[in-house]
CSV table of C-alpha atoms in Angstrom, one decimal:
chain,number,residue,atom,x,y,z
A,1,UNK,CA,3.4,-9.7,-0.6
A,2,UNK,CA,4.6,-11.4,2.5
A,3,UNK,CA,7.0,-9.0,5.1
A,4,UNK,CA,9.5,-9.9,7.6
A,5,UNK,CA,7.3,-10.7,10.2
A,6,UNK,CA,4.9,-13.0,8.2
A,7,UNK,CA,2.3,-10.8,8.2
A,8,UNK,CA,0.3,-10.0,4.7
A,9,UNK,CA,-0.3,-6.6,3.6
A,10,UNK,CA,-1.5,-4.9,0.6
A,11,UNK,CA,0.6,-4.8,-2.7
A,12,UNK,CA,1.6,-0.9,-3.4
A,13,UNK,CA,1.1,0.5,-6.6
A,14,UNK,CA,-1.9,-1.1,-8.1
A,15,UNK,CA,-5.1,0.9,-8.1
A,16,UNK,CA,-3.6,3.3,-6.1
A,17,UNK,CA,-5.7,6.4,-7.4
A,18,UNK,CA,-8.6,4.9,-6.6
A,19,UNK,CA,-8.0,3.5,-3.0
A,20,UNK,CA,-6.6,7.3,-2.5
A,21,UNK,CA,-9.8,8.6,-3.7
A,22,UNK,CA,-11.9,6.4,-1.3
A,23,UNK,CA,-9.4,7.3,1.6
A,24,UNK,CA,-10.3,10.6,0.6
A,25,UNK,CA,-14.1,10.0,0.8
A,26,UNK,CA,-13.2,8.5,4.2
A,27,UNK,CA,-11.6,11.7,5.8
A,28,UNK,CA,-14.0,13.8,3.9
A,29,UNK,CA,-16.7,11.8,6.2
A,30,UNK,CA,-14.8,11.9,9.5
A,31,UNK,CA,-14.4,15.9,9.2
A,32,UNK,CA,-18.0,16.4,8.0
A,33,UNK,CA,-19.1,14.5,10.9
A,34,UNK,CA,-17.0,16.0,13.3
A,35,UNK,CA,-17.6,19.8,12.7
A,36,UNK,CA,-20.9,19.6,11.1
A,37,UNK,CA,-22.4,20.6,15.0
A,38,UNK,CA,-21.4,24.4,14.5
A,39,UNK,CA,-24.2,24.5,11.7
A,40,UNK,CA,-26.5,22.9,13.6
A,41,UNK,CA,-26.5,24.2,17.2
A,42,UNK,CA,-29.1,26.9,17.0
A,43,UNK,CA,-31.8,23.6,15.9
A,44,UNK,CA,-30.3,21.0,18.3
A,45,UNK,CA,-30.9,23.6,21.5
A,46,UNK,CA,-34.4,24.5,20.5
A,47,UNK,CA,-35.1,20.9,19.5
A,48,UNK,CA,-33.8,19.8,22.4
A,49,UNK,CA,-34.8,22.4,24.8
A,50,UNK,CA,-31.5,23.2,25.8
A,51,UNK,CA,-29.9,26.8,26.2
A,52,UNK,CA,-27.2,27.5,23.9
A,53,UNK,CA,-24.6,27.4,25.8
A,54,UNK,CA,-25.6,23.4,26.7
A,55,UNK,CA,-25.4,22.2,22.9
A,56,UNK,CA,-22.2,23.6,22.6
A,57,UNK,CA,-21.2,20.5,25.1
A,58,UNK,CA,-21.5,18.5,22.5
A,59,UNK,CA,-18.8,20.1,20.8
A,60,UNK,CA,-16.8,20.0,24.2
A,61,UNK,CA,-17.9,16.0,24.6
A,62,UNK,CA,-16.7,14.8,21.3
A,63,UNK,CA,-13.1,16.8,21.5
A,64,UNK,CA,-12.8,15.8,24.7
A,65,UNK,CA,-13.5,11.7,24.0
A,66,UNK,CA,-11.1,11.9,21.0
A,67,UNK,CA,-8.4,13.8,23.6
A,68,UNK,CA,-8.8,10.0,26.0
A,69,UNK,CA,-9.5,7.8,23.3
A,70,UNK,CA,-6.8,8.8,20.7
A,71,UNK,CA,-3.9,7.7,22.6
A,72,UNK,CA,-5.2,5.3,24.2
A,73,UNK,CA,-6.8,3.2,20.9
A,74,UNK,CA,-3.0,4.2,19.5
A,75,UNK,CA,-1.6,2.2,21.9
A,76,UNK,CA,-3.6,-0.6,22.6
A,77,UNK,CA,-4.7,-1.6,19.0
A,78,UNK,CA,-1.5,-2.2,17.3
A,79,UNK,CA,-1.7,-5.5,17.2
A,80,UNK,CA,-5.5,-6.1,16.1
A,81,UNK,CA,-6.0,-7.0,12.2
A,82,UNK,CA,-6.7,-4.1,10.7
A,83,UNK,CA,-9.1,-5.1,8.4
A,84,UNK,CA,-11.4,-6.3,10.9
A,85,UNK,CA,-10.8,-3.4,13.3
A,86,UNK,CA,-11.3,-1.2,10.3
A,87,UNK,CA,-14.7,-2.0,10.0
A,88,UNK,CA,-15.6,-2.6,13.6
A,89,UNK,CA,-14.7,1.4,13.8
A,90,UNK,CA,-16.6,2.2,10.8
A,91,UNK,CA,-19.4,0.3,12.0
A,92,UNK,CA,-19.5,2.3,15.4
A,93,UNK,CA,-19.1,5.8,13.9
A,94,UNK,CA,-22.2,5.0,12.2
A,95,UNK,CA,-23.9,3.5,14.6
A,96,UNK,CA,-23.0,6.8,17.1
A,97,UNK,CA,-24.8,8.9,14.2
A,98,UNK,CA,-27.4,6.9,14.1
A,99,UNK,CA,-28.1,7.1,17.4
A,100,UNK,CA,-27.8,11.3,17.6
A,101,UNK,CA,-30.3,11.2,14.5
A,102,UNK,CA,-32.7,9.4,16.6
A,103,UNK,CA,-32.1,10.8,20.1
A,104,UNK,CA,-35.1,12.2,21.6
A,105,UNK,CA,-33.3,14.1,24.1
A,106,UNK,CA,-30.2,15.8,24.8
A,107,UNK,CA,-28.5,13.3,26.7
A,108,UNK,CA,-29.0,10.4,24.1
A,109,UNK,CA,-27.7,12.9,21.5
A,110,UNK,CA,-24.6,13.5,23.6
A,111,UNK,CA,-23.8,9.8,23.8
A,112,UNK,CA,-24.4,9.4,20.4
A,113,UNK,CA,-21.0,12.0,19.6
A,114,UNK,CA,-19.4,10.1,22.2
A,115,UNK,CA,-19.8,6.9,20.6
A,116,UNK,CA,-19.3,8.2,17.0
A,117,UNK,CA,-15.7,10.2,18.5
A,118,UNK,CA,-14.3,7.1,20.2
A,119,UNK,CA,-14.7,5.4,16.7
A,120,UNK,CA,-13.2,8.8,15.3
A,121,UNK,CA,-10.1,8.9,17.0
A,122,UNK,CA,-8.5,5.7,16.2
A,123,UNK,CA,-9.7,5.9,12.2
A,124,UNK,CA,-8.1,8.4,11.0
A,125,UNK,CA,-4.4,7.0,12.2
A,126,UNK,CA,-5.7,3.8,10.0
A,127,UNK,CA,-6.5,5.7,6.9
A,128,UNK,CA,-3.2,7.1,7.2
A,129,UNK,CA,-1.3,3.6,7.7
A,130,UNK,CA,-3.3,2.1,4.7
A,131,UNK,CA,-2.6,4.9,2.2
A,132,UNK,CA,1.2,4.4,3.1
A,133,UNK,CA,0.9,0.7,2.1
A,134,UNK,CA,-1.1,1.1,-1.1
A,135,UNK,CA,1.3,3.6,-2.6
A,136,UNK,CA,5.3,2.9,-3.7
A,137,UNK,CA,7.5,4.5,-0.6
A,138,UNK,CA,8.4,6.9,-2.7
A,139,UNK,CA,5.3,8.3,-2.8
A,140,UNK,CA,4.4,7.8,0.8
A,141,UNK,CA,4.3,11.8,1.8
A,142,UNK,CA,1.8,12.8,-0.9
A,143,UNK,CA,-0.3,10.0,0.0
A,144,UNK,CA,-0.8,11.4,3.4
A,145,UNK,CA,-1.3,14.4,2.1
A,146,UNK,CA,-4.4,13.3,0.1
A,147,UNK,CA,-6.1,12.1,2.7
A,148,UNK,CA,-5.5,14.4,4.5
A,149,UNK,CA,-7.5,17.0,2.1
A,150,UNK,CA,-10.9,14.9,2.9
A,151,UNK,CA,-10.4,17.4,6.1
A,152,UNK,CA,-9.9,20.6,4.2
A,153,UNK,CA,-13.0,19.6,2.0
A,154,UNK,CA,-14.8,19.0,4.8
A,155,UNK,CA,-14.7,22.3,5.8
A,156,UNK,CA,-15.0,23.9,2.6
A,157,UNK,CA,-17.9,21.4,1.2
A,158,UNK,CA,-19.3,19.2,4.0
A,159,UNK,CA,-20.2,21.9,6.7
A,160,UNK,CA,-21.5,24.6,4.2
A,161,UNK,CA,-23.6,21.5,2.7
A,162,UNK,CA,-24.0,20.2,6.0
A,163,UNK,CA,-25.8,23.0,7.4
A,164,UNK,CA,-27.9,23.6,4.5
A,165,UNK,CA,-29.2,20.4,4.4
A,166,UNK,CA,-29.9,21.3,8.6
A,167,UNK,CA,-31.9,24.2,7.6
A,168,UNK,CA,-33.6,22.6,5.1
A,169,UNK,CA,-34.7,19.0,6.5
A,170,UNK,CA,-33.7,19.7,10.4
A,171,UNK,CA,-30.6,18.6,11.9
A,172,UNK,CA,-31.3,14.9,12.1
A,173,UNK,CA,-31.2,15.1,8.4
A,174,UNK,CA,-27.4,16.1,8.4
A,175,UNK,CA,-26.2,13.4,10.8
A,176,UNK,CA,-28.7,11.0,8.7
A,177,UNK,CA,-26.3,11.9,5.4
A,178,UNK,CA,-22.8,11.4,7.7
A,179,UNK,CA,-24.5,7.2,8.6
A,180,UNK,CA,-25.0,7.0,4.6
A,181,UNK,CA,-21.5,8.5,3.6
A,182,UNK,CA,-20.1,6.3,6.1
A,183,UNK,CA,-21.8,3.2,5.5
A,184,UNK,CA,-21.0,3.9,1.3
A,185,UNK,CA,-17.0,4.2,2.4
A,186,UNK,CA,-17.3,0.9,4.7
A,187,UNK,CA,-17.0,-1.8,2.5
A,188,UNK,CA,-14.2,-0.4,-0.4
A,189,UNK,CA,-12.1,0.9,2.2
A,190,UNK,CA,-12.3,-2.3,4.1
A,191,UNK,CA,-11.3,-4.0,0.5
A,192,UNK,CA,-7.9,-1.6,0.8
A,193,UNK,CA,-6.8,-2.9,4.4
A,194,UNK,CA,-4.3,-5.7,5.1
A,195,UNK,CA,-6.0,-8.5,7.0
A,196,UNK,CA,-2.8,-8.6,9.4
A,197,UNK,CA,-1.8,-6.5,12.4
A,198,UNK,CA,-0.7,-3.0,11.8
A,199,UNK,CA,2.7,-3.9,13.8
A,200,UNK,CA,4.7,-6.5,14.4
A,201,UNK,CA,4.6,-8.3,18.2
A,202,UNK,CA,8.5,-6.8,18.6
A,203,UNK,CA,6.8,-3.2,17.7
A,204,UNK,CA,4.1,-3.4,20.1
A,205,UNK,CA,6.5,-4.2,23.0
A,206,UNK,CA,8.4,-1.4,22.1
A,207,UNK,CA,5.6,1.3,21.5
A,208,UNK,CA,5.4,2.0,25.6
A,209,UNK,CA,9.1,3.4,25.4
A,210,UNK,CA,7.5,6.4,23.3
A,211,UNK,CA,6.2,7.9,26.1
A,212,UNK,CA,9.2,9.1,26.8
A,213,UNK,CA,8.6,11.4,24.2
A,214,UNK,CA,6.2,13.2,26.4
A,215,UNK,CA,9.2,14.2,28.9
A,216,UNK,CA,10.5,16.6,26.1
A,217,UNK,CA,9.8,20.4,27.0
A,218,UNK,CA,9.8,21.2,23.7
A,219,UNK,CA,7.1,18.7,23.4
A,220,UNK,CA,5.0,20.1,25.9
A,221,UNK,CA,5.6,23.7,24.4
A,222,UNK,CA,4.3,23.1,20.9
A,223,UNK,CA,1.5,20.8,21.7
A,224,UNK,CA,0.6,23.6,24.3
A,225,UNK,CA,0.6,26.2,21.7
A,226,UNK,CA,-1.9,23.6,19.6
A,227,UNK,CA,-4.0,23.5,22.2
A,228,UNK,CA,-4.1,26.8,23.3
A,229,UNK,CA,-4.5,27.9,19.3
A,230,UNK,CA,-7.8,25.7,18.8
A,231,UNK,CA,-9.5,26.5,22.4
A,232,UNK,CA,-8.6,30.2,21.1
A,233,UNK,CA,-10.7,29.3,17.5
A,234,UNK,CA,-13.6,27.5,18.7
A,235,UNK,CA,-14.2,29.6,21.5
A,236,UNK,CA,-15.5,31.5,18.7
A,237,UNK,CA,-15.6,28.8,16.1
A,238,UNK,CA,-18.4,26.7,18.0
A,239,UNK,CA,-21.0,29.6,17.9
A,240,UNK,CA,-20.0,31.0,14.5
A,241,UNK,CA,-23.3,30.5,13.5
A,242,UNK,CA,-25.4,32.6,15.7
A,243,UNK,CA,-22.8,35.2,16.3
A,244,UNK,CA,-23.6,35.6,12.1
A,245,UNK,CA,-27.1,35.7,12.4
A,246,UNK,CA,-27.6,37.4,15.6
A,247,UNK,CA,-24.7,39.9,16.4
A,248,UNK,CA,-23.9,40.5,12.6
A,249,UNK,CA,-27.4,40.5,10.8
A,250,UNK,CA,-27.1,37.5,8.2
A,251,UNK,CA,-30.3,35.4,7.5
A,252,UNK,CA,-29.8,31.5,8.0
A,253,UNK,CA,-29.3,31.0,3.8
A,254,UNK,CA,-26.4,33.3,3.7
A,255,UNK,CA,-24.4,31.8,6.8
A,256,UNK,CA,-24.2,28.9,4.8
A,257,UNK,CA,-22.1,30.9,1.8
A,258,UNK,CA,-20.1,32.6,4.7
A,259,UNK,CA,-19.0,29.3,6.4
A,260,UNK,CA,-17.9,28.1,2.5
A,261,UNK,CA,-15.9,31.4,2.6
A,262,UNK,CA,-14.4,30.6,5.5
A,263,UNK,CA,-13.4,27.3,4.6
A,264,UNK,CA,-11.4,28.5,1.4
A,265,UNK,CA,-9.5,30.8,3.8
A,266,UNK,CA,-8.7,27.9,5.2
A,267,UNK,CA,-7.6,26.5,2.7
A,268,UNK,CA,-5.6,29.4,1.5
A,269,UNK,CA,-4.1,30.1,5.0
A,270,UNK,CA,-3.3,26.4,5.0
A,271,UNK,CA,-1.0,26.8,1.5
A,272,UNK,CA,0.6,29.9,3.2
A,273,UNK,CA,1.3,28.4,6.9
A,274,UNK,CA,3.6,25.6,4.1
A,275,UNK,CA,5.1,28.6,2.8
A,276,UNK,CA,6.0,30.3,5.8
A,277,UNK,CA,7.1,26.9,7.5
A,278,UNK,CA,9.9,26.2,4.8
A,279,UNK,CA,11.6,29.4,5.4
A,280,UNK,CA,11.5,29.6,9.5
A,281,UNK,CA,9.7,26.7,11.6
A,282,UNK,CA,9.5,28.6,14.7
A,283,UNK,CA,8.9,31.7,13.0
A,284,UNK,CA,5.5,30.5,11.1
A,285,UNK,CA,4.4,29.3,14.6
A,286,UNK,CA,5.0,33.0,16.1
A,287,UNK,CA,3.9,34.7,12.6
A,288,UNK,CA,0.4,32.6,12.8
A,289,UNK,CA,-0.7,32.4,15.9
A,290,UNK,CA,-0.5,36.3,16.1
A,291,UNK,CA,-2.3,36.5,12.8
A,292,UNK,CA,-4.6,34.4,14.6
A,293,UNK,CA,-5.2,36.6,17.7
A,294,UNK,CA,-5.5,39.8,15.3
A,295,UNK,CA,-7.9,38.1,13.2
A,296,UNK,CA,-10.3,37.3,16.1
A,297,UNK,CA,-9.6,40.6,17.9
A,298,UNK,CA,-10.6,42.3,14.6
A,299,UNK,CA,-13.6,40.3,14.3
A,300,UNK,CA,-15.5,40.9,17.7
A,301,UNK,CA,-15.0,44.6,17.1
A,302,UNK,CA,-16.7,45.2,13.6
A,303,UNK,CA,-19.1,42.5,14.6
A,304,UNK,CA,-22.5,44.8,14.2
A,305,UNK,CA,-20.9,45.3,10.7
A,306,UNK,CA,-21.1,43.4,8.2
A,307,UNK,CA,-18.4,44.0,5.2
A,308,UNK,CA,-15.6,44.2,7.9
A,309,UNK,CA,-17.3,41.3,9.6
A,310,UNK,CA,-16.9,39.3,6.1
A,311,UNK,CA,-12.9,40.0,5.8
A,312,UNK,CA,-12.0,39.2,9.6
A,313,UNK,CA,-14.2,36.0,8.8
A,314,UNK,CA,-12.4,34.9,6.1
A,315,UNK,CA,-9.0,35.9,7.8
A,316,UNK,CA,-9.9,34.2,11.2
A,317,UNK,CA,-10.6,30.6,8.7
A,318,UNK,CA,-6.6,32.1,6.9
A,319,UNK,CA,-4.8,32.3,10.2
A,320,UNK,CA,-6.3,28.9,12.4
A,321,UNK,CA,-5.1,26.8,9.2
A,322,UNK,CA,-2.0,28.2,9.0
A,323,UNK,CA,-1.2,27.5,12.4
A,324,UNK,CA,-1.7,24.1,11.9
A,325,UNK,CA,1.5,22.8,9.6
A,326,UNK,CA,3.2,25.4,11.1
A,327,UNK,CA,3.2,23.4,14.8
A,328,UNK,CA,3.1,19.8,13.2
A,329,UNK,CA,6.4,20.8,11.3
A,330,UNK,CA,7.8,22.1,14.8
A,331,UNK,CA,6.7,18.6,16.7
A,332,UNK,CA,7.8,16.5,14.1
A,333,UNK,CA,11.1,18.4,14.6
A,334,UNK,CA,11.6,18.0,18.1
A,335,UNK,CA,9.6,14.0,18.1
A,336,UNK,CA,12.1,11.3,18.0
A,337,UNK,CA,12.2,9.0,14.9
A,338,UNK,CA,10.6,6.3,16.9
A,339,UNK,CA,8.1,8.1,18.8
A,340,UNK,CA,6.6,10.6,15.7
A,341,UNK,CA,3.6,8.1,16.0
A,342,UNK,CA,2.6,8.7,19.2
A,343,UNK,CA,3.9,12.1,19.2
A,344,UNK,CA,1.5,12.9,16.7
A,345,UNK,CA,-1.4,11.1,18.4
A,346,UNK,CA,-0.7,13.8,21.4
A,347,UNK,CA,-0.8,16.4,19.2
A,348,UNK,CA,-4.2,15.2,18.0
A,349,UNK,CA,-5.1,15.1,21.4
A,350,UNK,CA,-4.0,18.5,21.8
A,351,UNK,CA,-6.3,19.8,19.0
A,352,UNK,CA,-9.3,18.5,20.6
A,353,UNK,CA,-8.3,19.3,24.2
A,354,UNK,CA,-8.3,23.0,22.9
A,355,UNK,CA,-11.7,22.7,20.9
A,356,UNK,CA,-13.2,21.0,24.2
A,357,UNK,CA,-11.6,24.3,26.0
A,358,UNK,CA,-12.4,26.5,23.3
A,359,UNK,CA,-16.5,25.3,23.3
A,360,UNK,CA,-17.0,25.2,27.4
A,361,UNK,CA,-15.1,28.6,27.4
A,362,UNK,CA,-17.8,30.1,24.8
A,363,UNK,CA,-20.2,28.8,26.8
A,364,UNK,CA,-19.7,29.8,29.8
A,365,UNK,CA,-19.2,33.6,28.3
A,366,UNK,CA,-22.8,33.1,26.6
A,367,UNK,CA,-23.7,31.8,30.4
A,368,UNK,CA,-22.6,35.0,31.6
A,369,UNK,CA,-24.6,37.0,29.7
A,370,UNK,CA,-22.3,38.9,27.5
A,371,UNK,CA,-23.4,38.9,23.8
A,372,UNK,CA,-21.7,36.6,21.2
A,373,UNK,CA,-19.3,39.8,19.9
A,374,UNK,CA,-17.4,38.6,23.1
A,375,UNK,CA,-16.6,35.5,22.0
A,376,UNK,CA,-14.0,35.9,19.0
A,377,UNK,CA,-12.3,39.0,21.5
A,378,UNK,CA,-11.8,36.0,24.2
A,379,UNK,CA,-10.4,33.6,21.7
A,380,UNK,CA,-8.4,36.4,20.7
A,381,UNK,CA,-7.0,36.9,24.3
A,382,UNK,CA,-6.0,33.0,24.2
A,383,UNK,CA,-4.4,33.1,21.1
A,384,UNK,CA,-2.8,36.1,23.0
A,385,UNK,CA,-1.5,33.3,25.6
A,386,UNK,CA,-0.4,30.9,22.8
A,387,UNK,CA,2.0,33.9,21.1
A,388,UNK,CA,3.2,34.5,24.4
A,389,UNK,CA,4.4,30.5,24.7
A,390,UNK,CA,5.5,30.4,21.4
A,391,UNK,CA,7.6,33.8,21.4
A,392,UNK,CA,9.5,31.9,25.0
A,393,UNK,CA,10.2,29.0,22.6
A,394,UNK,CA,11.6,30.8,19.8
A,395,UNK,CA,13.5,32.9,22.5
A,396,UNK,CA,14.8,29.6,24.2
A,397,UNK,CA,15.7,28.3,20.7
A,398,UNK,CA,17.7,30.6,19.9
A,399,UNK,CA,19.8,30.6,23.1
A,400,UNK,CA,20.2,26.6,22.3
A,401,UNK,CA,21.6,27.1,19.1
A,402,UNK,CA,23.6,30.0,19.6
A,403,UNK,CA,27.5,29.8,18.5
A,404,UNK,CA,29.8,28.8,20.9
A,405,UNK,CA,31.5,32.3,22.3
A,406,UNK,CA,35.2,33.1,20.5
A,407,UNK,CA,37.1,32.3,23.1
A,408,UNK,CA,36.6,28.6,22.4
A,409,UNK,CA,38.5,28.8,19.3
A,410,UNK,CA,37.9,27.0,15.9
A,411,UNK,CA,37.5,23.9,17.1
A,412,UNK,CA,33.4,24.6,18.5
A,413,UNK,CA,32.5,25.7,14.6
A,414,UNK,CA,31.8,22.3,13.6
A,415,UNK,CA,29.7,22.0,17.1
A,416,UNK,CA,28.0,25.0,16.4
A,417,UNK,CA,26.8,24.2,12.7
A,418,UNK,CA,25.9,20.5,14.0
A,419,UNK,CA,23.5,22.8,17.0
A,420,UNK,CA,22.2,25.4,14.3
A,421,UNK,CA,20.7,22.1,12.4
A,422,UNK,CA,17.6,22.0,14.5
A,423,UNK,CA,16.5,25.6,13.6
């Protein structure tokens, strides 16, 4: 069908359960790709003859490009057919895995993550757009949320399977498996994409007013409390493996069943962090992220054990994914209409700034020489930081929508109800 701006886009409706499906396959590949590394770092540092601590850059690297390039891409793109820029991204997340299968070195590896989380950062916005066209506006919300599950069964499926396949052909095999996946997804989901810009030339020259959107406090708070609740995670998160094997006694096979575990706490903790988000926005936000620090707390001290070790495993996957809707509910809140976009690009940014935080911060505790039971009690001393920001912005909430005092009569009910909205 033709819109208002001549441009020609996909007709919604037809096929759409099986463009979802390859959507799906799509994010499913992204995630796999992205947090396959924490199954793989113990082979990557003795393969490359690197400490530890060094591999875990690579975590830091590909956060961190995704933190520049997210925004950036988001804002410079629009106007680039999607179709062709689709497949010009696809084309270089597979070529960066390509390139860390083949690395002989470190460095090469490293550039390899870079190239493959440049391409990351501005595909997953376009898998988005495209399952919004392909599907009758009605339907436009569960769309999303469909591709967005690829992530969740990334971590339940693709990192578990991920790291097997690691321990079982070497590492290079995994990121050998992301090129194929990706390469398999290229051409269907380039079939699904509009050959026309993803906004209109009027759009464009309006998209630099939304960083105006950045000026909001409230902004600042809850994309602070993302970051500060994903450096807190992968400060553990990013060594999960040999904290497992080293510090709690596992063998290599059985990680692989514990990181499935913790994925379908994830997933749980995901469904609950909903719950808890319909009945109190900024209350989720303060419930989770204290779950979060508990959970971590609880797991650097029963470390050398393992049943206990099990539970706070499980609960630390519960409480990080129920974090998450709980702040993307609260930024969505506080974004404008016109800048939710670009608001949520930030946030994106935010997730990866902390994971960048969250892996140089392990790292430089492993550096130290204090043994990896120290890492989920520091993460849990950051997610300490984060309840601390988000209990000032419920605080300051409340003082914002507060009822007008008596004395001002009748008339500031309606005012009042209109301020009590927002909660």
């Amino acid at each position: 069908m033709q819109t208002s701006d001549n441009r020609t886009d996909v007709r919604p409706g037809r096929g759409s359960g099986w463009a979802l499906t390859v959507l799906t396959l799509c994010s499913f590949t992204l995630g796999t790709g992205e947090i396959m590394i924490a199954g793989l770092l113990p082979g990557i540092a003795s393969d490359a003859d690197v400490s530890l601590s060094t591999a875990g850059l690579l975590v830091s690297s590909f956060a961190l490009t995704v933190v520049l390039g997210g925004p950036v891409l988001a804002l410079t793109t629009g106007r680039a057919r999607r179709r062709r820029l689709l497949v010009t991204l696809m084309a270089c997340y597979a070529v960066g895995n390509v390139l860390s299968a083949l690395a002989p070195s470190f460095l090469p590896l490293a550039a390899g993550r870079i190239a493959a989380a440049l391409a990351h950062s501005a595909l997953m916005p376009l898998f988005f757009a495209t399952a919004a066209d392909i599907v009758p506006p009605e339907r436009r919300g569960s769309a999303v949320a469909r591709v967005s599950l690829g992530f969740s069964l990334a971590m339940i499926a693709g990192l578990p399977m991920g790291t097997a396949l690691g321990q079982w052909l070497g590492w290079r095999a995994t990121f050998w498996a992301v090129v194929l996946l990706t390469l398999a997804a290229t051409l269907p989901v380039a079939a699904l994409a509009p050959d026309s810009p993803a906004i209109s030339a009027e759009e464009d020259r309006g998209r630099l007013g939304e960083l105006r959107v950045l000026g909001d406090r409230r902004v600042r708070a809850v994309t602070g409390i993302t970051a500060l609740a994903a450096a807190a995670s992968f400060t553990a998160y990013t060594y999960v493996t040999p904290l497992l094997t080293d510090t709690v006694g596992f063998d290599a096979s059985t990680v692989t069943v514990l990181l499935l575990l913790f994925g379908v706490g994830g997933t749980l903790g995901n469904l609950v962090g909903g719950r808890l988000t319909d009945r109190s926005v900024l209350g989720a936000v303060s419930a989770t992220v204290a779950a979060l620090a508990a959970a971590l707390l609880l797991l650097g001290v029963t470390a050398p054990l393992k049943v206990p070790a099990v539970a706070f495993l499980f609960l630390f996957g519960a409480a990080y994914y129920a974090v998450i809707p709980a702040v993307n509910t609260r930024l969505l809140d506080v974004a404008s209409h016109q800048a939710r976009t670009l608001a949520l690009t930030v946030q994106s940014s935010a997730f990866n700034l902390g994971t960048a935080l969250g892996g140089w911060l392990g790292g430089r505790i492993i550096a130290a020489g204090a043994g990896l039971r120290w890492l989920p009690v520091a993460g849990a001393a950051v997610a300490a930081l984060a309840l601390v920001l988000a209990l000032v912005e419920t605080a300051g909430e409340r003082r914002r929508t507060a009822p007008a005092a008596p004395a001002a009569g009748p008339a500031s009910a309606p005012r009042a109800a209109e301020q009590a909205v927002g909660r």
